[in-house]
mmCIF file of C-alpha atoms and ligand atoms in Angstrom:
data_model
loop_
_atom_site.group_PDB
_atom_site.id
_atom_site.type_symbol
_atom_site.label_atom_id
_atom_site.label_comp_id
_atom_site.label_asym_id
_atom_site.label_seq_id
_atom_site.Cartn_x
_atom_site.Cartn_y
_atom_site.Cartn_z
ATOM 1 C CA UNK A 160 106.026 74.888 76.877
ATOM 2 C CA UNK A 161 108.891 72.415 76.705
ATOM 3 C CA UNK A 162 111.241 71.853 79.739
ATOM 4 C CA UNK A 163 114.516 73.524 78.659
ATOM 5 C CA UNK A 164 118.046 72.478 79.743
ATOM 6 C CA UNK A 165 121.875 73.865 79.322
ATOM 7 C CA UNK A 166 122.626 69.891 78.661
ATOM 8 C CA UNK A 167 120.510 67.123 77.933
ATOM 9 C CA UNK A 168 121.749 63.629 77.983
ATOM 10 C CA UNK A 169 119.902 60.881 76.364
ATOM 11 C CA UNK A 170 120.698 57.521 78.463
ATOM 12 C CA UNK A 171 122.188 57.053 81.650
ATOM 13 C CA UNK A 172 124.617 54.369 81.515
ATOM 14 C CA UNK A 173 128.457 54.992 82.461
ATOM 15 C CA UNK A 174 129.094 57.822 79.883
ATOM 16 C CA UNK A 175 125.584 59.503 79.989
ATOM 17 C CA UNK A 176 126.547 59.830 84.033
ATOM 18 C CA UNK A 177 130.019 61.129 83.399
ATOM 19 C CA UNK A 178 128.440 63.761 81.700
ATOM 20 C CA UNK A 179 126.394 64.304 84.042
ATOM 21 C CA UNK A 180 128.513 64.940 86.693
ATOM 22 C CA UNK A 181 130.867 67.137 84.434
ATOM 23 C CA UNK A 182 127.918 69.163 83.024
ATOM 24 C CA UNK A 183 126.159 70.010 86.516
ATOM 25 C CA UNK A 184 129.643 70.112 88.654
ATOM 26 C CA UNK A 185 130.542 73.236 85.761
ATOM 27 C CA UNK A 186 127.116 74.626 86.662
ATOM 28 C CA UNK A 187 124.955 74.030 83.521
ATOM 29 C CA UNK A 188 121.543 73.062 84.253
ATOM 30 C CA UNK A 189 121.563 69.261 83.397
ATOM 31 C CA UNK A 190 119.363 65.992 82.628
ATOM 32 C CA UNK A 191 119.551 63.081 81.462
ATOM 33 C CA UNK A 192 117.121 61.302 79.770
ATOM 34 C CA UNK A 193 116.436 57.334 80.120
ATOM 35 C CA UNK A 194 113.947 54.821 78.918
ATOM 36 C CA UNK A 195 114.731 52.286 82.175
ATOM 37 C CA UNK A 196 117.057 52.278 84.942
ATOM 38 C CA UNK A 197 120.498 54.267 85.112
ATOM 39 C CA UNK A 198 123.617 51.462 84.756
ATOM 40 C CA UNK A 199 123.126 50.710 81.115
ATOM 41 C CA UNK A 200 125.437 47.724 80.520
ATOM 42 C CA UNK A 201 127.267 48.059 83.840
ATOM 43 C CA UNK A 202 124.169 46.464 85.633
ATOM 44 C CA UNK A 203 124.340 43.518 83.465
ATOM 45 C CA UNK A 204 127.672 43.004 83.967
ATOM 46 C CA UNK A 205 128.727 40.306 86.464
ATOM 47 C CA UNK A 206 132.504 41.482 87.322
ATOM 48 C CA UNK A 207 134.228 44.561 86.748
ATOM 49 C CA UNK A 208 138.226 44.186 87.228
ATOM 50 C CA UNK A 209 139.631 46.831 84.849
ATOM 51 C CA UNK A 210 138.084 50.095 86.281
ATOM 52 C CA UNK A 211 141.025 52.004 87.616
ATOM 53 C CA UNK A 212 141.500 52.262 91.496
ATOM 54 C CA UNK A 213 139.205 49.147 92.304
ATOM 55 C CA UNK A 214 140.637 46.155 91.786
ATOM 56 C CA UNK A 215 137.288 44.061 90.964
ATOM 57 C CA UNK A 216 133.590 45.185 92.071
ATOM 58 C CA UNK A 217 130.553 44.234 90.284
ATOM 59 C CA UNK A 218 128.970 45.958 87.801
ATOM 60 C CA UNK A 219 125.726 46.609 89.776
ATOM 61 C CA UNK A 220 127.431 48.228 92.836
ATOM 62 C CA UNK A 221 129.817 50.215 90.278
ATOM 63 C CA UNK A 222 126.442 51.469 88.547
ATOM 64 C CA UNK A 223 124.850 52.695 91.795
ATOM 65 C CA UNK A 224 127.735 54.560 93.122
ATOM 66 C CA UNK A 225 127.979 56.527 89.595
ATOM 67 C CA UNK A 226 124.509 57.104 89.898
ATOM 68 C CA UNK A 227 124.534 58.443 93.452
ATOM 69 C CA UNK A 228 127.480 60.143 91.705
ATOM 70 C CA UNK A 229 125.709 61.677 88.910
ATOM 71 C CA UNK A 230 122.796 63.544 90.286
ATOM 72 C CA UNK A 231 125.214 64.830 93.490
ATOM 73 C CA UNK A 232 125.435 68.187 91.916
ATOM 74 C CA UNK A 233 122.005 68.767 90.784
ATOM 75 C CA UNK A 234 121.596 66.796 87.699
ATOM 76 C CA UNK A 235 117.827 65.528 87.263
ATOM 77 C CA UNK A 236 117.310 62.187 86.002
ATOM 78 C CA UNK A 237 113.750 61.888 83.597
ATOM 79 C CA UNK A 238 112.156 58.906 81.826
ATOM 80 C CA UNK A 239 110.975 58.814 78.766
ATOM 81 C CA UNK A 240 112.451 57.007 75.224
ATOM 82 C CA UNK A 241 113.407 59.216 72.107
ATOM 83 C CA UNK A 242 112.223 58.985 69.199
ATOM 84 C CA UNK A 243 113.689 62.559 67.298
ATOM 85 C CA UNK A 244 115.645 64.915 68.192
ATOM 86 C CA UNK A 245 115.111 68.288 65.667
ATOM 87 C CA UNK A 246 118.064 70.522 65.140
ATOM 88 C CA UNK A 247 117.619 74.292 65.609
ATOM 89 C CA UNK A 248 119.943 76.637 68.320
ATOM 90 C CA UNK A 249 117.423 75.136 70.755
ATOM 91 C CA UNK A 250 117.565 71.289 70.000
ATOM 92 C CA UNK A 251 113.764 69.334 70.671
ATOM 93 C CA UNK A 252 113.946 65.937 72.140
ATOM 94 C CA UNK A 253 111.113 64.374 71.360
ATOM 95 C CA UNK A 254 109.694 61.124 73.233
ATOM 96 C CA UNK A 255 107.067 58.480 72.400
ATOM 97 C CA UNK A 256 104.277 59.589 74.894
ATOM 98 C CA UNK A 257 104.481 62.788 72.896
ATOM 99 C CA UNK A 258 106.740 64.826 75.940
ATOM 100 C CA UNK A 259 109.118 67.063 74.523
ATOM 101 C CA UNK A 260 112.691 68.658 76.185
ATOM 102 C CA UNK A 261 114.470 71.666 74.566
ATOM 103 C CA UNK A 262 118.485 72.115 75.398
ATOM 104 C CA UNK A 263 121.245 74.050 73.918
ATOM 105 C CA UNK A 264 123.156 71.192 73.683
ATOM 106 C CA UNK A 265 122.305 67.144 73.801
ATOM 107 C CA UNK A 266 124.987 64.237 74.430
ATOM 108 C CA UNK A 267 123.497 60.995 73.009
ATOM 109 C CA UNK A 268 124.739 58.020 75.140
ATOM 110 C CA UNK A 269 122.012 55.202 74.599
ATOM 111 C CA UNK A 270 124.671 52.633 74.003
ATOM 112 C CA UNK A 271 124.286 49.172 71.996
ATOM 113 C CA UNK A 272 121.873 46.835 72.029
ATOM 114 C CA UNK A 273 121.973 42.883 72.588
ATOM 115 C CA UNK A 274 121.877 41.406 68.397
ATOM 116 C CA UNK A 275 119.303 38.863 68.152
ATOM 117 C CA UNK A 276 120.500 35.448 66.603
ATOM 118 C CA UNK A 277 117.091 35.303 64.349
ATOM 119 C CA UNK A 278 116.376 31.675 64.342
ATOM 120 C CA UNK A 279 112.851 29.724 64.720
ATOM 121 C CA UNK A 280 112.175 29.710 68.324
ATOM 122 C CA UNK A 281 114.261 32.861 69.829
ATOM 123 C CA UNK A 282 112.112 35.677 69.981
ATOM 124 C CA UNK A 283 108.707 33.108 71.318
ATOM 125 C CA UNK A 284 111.041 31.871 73.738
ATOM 126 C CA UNK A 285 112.394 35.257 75.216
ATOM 127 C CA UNK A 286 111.763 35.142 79.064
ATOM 128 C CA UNK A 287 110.825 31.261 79.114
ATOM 129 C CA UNK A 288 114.566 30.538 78.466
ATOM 130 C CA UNK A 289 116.066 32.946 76.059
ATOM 131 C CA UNK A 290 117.655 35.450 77.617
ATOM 132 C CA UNK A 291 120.311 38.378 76.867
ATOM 133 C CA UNK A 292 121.688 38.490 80.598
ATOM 134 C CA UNK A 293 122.927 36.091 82.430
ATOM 135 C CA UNK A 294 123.457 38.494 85.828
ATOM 136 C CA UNK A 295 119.809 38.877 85.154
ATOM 137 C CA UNK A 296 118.392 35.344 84.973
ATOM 138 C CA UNK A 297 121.295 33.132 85.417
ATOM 139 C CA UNK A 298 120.065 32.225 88.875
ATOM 140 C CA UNK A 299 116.870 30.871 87.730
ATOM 141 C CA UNK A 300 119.072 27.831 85.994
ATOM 142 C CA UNK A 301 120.421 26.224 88.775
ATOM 143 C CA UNK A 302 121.226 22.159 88.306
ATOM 144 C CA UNK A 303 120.531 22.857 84.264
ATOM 145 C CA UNK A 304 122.222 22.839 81.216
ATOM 146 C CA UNK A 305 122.686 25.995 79.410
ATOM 147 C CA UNK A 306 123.906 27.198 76.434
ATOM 148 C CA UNK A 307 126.215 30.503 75.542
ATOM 149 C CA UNK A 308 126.505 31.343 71.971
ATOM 150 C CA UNK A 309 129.662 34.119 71.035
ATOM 151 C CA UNK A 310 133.162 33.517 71.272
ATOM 152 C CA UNK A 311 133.798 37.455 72.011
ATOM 153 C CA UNK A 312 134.722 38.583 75.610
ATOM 154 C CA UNK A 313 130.581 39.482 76.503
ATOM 155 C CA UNK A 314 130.028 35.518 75.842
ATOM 156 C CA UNK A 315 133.071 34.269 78.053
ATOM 157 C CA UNK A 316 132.766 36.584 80.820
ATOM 158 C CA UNK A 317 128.940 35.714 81.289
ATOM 159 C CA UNK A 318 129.471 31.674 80.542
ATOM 160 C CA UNK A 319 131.732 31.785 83.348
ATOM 161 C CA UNK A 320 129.311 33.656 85.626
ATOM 162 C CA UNK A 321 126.910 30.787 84.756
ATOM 163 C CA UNK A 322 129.282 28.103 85.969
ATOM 164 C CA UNK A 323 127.866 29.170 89.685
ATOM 165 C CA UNK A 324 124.290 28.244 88.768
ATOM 166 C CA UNK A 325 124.397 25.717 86.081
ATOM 167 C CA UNK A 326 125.468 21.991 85.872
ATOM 168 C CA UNK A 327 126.896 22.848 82.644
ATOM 169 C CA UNK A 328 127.662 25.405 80.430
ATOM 170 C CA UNK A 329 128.221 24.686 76.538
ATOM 171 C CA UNK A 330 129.840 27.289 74.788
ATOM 172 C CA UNK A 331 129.045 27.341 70.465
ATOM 173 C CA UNK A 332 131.367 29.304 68.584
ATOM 174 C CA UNK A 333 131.068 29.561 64.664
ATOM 175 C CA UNK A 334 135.170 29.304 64.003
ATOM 176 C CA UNK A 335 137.489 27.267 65.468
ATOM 177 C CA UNK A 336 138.677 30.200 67.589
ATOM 178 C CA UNK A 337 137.293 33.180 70.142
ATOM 179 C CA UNK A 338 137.595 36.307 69.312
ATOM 180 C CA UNK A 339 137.505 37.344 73.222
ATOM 181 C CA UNK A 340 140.902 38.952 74.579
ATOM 182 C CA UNK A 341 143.694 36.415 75.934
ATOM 183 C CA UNK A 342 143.063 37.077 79.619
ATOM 184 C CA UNK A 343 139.451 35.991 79.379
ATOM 185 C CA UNK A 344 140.039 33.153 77.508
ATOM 186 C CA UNK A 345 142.656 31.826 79.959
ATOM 187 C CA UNK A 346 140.084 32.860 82.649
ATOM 188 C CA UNK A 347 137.447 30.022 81.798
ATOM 189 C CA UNK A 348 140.079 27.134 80.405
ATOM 190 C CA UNK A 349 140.246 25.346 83.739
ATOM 191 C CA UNK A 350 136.434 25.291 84.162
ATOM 192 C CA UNK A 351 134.853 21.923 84.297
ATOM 193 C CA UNK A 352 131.693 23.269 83.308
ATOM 194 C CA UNK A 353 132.166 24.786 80.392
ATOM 195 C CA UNK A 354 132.701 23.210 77.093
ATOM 196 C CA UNK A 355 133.482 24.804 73.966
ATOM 197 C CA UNK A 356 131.767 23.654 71.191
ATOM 198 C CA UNK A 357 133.555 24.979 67.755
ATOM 199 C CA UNK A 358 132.905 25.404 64.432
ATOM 200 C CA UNK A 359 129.084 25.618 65.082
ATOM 201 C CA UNK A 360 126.125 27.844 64.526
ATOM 202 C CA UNK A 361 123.075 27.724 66.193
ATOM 203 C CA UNK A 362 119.872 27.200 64.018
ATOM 204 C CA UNK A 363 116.580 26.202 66.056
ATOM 205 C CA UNK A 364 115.906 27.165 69.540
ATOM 206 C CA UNK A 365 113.544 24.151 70.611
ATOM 207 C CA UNK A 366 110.722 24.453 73.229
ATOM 208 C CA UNK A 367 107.666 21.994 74.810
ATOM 209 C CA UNK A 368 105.366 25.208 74.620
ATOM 210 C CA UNK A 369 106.186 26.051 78.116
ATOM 211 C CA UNK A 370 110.338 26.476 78.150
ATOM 212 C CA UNK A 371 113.035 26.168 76.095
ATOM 213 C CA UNK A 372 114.087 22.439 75.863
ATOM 214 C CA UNK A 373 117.308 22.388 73.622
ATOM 215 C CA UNK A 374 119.394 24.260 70.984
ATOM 216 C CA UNK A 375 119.948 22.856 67.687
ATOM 217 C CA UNK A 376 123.408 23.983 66.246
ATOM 218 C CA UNK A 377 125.222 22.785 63.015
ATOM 219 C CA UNK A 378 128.709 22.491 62.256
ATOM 220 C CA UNK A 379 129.850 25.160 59.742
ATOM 221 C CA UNK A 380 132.195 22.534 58.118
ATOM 222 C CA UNK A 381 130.138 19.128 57.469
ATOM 223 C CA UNK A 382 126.388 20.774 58.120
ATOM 224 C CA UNK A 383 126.013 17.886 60.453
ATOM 225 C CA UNK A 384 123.278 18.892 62.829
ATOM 226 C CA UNK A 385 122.826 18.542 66.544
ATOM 227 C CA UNK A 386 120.481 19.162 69.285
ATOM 228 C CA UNK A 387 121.886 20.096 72.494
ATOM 229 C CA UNK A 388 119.622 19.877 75.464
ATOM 230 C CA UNK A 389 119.395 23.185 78.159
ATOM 231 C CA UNK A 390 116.785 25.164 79.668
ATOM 232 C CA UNK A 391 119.100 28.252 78.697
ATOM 233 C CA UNK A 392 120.059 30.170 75.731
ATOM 234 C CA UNK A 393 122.277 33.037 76.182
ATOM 235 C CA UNK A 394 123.334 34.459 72.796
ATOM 236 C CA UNK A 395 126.020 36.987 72.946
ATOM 237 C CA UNK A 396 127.037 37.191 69.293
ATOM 238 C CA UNK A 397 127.698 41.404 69.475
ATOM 239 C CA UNK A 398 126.077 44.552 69.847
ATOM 240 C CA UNK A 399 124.371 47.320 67.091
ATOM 241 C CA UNK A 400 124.147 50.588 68.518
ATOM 242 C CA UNK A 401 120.851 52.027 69.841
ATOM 243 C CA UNK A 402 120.518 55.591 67.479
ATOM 244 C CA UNK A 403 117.464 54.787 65.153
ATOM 245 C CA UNK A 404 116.120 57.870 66.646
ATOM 246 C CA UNK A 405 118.689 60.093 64.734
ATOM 247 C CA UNK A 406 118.613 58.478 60.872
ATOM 248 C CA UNK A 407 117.402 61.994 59.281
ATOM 249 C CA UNK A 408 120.513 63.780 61.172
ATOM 250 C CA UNK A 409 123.124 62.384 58.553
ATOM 251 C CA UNK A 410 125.391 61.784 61.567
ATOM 252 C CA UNK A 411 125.743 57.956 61.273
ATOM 253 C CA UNK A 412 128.187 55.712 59.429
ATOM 254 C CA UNK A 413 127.033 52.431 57.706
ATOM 255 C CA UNK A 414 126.843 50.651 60.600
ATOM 256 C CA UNK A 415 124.859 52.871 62.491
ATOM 257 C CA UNK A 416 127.293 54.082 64.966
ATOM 258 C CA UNK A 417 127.951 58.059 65.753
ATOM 259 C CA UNK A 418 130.414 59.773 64.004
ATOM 260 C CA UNK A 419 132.284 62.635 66.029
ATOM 261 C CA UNK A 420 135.804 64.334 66.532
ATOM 262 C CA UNK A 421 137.976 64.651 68.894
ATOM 263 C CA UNK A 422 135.520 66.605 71.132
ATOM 264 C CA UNK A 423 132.695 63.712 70.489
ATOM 265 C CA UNK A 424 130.771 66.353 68.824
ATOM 266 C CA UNK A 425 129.379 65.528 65.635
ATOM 267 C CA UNK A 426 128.790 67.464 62.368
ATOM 268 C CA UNK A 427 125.570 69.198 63.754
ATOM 269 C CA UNK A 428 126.609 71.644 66.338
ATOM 270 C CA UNK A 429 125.817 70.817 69.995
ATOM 271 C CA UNK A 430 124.765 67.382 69.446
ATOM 272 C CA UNK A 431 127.366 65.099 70.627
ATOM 273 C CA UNK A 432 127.851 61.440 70.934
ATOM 274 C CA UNK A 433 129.313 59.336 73.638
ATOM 275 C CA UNK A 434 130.283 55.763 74.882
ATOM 276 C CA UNK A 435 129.538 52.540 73.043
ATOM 277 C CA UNK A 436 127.335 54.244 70.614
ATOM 278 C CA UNK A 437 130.216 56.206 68.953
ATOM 279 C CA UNK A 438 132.049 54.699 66.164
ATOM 280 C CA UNK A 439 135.881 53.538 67.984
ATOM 281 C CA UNK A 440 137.973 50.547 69.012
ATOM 282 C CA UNK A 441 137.539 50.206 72.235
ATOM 283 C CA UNK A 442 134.024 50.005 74.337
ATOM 284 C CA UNK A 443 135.099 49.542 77.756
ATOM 285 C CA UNK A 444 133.225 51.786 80.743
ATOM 286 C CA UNK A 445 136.784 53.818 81.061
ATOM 287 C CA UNK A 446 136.668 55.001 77.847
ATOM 288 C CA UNK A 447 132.790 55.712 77.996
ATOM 289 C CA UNK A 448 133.232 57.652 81.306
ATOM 290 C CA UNK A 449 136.200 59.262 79.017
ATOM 291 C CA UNK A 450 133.611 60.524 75.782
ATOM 292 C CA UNK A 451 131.082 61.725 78.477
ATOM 293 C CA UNK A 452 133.532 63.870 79.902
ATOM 294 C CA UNK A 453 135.206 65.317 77.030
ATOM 295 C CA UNK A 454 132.038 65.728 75.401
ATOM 296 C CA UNK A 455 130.659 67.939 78.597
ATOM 297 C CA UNK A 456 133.153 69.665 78.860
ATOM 298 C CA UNK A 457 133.282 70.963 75.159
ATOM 299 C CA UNK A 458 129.135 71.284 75.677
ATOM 300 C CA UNK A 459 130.156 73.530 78.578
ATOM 301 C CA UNK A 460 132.441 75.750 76.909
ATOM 302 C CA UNK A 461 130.318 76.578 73.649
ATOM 303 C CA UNK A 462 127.330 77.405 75.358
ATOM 304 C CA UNK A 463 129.323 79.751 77.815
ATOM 305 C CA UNK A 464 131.147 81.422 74.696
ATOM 306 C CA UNK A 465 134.624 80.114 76.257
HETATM 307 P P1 LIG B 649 131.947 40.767 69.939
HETATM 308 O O1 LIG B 649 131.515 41.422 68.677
HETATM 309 O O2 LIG B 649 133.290 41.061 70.480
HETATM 310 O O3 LIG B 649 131.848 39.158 69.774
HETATM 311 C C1 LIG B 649 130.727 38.581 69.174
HETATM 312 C C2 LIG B 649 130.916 37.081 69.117
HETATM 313 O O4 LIG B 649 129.739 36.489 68.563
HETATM 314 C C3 LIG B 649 132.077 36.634 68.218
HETATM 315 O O5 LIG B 649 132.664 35.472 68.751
HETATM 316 C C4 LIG B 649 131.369 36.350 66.892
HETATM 317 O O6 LIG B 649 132.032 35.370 66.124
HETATM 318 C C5 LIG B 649 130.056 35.764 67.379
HETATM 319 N N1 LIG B 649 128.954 35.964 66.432
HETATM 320 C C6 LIG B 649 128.579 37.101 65.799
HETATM 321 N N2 LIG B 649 127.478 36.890 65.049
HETATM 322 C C7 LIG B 649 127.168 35.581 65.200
HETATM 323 C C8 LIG B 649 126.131 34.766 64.680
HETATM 324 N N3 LIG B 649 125.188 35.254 63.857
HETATM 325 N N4 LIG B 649 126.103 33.456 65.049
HETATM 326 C C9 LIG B 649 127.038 32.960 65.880
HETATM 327 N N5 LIG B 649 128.044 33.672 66.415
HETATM 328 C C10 LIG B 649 128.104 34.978 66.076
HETATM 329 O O7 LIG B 649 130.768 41.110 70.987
HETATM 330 P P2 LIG B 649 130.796 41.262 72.598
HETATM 331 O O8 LIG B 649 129.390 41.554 72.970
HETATM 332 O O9 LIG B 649 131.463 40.126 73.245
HETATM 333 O O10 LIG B 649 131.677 42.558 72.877
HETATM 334 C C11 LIG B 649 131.290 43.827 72.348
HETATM 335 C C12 LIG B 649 132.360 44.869 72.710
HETATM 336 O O11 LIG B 649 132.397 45.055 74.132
HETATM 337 C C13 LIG B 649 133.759 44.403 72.308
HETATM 338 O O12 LIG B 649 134.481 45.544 71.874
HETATM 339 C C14 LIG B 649 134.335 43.832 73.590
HETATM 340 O O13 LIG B 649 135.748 43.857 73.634
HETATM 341 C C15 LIG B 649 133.703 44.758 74.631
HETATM 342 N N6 LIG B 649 133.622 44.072 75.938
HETATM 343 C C16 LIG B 649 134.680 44.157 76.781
HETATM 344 C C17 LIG B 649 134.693 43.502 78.000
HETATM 345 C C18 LIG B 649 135.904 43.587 78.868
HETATM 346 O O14 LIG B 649 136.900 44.167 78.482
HETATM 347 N N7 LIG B 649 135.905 43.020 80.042
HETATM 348 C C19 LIG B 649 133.531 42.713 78.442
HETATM 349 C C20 LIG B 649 132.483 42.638 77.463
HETATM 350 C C21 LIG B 649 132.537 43.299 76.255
HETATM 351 P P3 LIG B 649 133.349 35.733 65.257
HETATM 352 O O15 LIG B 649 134.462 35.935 66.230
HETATM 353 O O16 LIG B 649 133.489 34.513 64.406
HETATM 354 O O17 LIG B 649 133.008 36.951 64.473
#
């Protein structure tokens, strides 16, 4: 027979754990459900300086501690990746090894993945140089030349973590602008490693069959082509939320994201949606901690008739 659960939460990452906590601290018997480690984002995250009451930690360290958090009031954490989750007043969570989970009600909180920039050379060249975190790898470019691709805040915040490793840092935005909020653009304009190159796309990721050797970019404007040379690639060019596993549920909008109201619950009873995979403005880990606890809370009352 399935393992059954008050609340199941599918991914651990800042609002799967708020959840967590909220879910088991009201006494409902709680999991939560990840495919790797608990952290999500937050452990790929070099600095943390807007998470109320600590002036600046890293994201690692903020990760653990919600962790440690999370399972304090009996909350279990399980492995295993989703691939369905069928509707019924028991919902089934169903993984790829075939394990199954049964709960009255199921928070999804897997979060966004890294987009891929789909040029010759990127996916053969994941792990010898391509890489979609720079907390993760940037240490293993130290003297080299790398390259960032994004204007966003994600692109900024990690080109400026690379600054401690690399020679230099080249920076290729497609406009002639970032989209990245004002702070973090002021943060990096005084770095002497990093320079912004504008107006450019990247098209060919080039390699000597062992590592990455250069990027080839190409301005928007005169199609003038370029081939910068780095050991590095870091694209950060945006996120697409991680909820193939629920096409069928008719809870989606167009761009994949979860649709929910005020009480992140969606149109199918007891399934609820929170953090970066909900469709909203602002994906920070405050307002993800936010969703997880609104949407436990709500979880809580329904299945104690409240
Ligand atoms: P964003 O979507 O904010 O930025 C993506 C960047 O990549 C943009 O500069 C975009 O250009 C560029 N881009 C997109 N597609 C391509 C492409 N095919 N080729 C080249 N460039 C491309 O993504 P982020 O990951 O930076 O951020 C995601 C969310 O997380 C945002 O809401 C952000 O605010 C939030 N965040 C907040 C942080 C904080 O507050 N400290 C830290 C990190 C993320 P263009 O502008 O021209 O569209």
């Amino acid at each position: 027979m399935e393992r059954q659960y008050d609340l199941l939460i599918i991914g651990a990452g800042p609002a799967g754990m708020s959840a967590a906590i909220y879910g088991s601290r009201a006494g409902l018997k709680t999991a939560m459900l990840e495919m790797g480690a608990p952290g999500g984002k937050l452990v790929k995250t070099s600095e943390i300086s807007n998470w109320p009451g600590i002036i600046e930690t890293d994201g690692a360290k903020l990760a653990y501690d919600m962790f440690q958090h999370s399972t304090n009031f009996g909350a279990e954490f399980l492995y295993g990746s989703v691939v369905k989750i069928e509707d019924g007043e028991w919902k089934t969570v169903v993984c790829d090894d075939g394990s199954s989970y049964e709960a009255k009600a199921v928070i999804v909180a897997t979060g966004t993945n890294e987009r891929q920039m789909n040029i010759p050379g990127e996916a053969e060249n994941i792990g010898r140089g391509v890489s979609y975190c720079a907390v993760c790898d940037g240490a293993f470019f130290k003297h080299q030349e790398v390259c960032v691709i994004g204007g966003g805040n994600s692109a900024l915040e990690e080109a400026k973590y690379l600054t401690q490793f690399a020679d230099n840092v080249h920076i290729i935005i497609r406009r002639d602008v970032f989209r990245a909020d004002e702070i973090i653009q002021k943060s990096i304009e005084n770095e002497e490693k990093i320079h912004v190159i504008r107006n450019s796309i990247p098209i060919e990721v080039k390699d000597d069959g062992m590592r990455v050797t250069g990027l080839v970019i190409q301005n928007v404007h005169t199609k003038e082509t370029q081939e910068i040379a780095a050991h590095g690639i870091f694209p950060y060019i945006g996120l697409d939320p991680a909820t193939s596993f629920l096409k069928g549920l008719d809870v989606l909008d167009e761009y994949g994201y979860m649709l929910v109201d005020e009480n992140c619950e969606t149109r199918v009873k007891g399934l609820y949606g929170a953090g970066d995979v909900i469709a909203k403005r602002l994906r920070q880990v405050v307002t993800a901690t936010s969703d997880g606890a609104i949407a436990a809370q709500h979880a809580f009352h329904e299945i104690k008739g409240i």
